[in-house]
Short mmCIF file of C-alpha atoms in Angstrom, two decimals:
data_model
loop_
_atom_site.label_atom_id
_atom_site.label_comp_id
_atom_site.label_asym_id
_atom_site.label_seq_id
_atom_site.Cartn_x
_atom_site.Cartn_y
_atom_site.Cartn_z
CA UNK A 1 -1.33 3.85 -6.12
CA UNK A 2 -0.30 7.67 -6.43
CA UNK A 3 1.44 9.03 -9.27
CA UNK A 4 4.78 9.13 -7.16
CA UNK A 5 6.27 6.04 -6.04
CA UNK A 6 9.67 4.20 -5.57
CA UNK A 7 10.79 1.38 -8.12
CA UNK A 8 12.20 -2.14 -6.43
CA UNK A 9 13.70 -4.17 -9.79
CA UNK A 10 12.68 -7.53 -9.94
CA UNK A 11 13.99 -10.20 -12.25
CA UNK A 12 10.77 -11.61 -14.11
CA UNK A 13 6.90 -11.80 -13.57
CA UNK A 14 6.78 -14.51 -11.28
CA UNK A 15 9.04 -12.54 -8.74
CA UNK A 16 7.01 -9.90 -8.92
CA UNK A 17 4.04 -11.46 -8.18
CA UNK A 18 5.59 -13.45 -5.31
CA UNK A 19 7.36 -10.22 -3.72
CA UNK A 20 3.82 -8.52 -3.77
CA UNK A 21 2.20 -10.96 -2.09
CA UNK A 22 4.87 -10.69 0.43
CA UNK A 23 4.84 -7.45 0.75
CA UNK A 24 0.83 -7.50 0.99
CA UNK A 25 1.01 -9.77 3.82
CA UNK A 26 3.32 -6.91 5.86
CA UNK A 27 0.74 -3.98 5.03
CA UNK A 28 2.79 -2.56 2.16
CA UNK A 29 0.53 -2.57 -1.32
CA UNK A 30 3.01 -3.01 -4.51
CA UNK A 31 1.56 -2.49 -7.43
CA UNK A 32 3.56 -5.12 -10.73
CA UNK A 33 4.92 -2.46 -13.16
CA UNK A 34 4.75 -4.21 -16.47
CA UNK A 35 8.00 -4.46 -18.32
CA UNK A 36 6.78 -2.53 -21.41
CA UNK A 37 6.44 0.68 -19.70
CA UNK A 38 9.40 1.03 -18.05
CA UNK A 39 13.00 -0.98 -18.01
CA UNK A 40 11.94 -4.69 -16.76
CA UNK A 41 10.01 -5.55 -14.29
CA UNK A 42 9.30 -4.11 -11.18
CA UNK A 43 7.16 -3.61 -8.03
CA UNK A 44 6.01 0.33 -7.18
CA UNK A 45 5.98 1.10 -3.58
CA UNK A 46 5.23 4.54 -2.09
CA UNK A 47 8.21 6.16 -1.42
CA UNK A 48 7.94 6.24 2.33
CA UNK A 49 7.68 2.75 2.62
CA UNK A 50 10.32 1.32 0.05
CA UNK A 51 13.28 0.91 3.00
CA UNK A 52 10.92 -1.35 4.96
CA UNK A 53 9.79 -3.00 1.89
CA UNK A 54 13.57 -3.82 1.16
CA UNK A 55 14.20 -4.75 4.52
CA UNK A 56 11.16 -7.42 4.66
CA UNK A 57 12.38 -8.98 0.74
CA UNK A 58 15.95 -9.11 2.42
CA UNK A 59 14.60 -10.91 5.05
CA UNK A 60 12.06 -13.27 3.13
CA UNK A 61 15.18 -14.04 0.95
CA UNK A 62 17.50 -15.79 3.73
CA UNK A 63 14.45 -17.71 4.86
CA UNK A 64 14.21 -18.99 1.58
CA UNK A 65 17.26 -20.01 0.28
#
């Protein structure tokens, strides 16, 4: 992943590895930011492709309620 990228929070570890695999499966490659270098957990996402990222999670998350 490139030095510049767009942060998407996630809650805990297990999120993040579960939204990354979702996001993998749509073509989008998320790399787990570990909590220690930054605040909390998160996914990084180029830039470009963090609206469609968003849009997909939004969408995985009322399918899996």
């Amino acid at each position: 992943m490139d030095a510049e990228t767009a942060r998407i929070p996630v809650r805990s570890r297990r999120q993040a590895m579960e939204w990354s695999l979702v996001l993998a499966s749509q073509g989008i490659e998320a790399v787990i930011a570990d909590p220690r270098e930054s605040s909390g957990w998160g996914l990084l996402v180029r830039p470009e492709e963090r609206g469609r990222a968003l849009s997909i999670l939004r969408l995985y998350k009322i399918e899996n309620r």
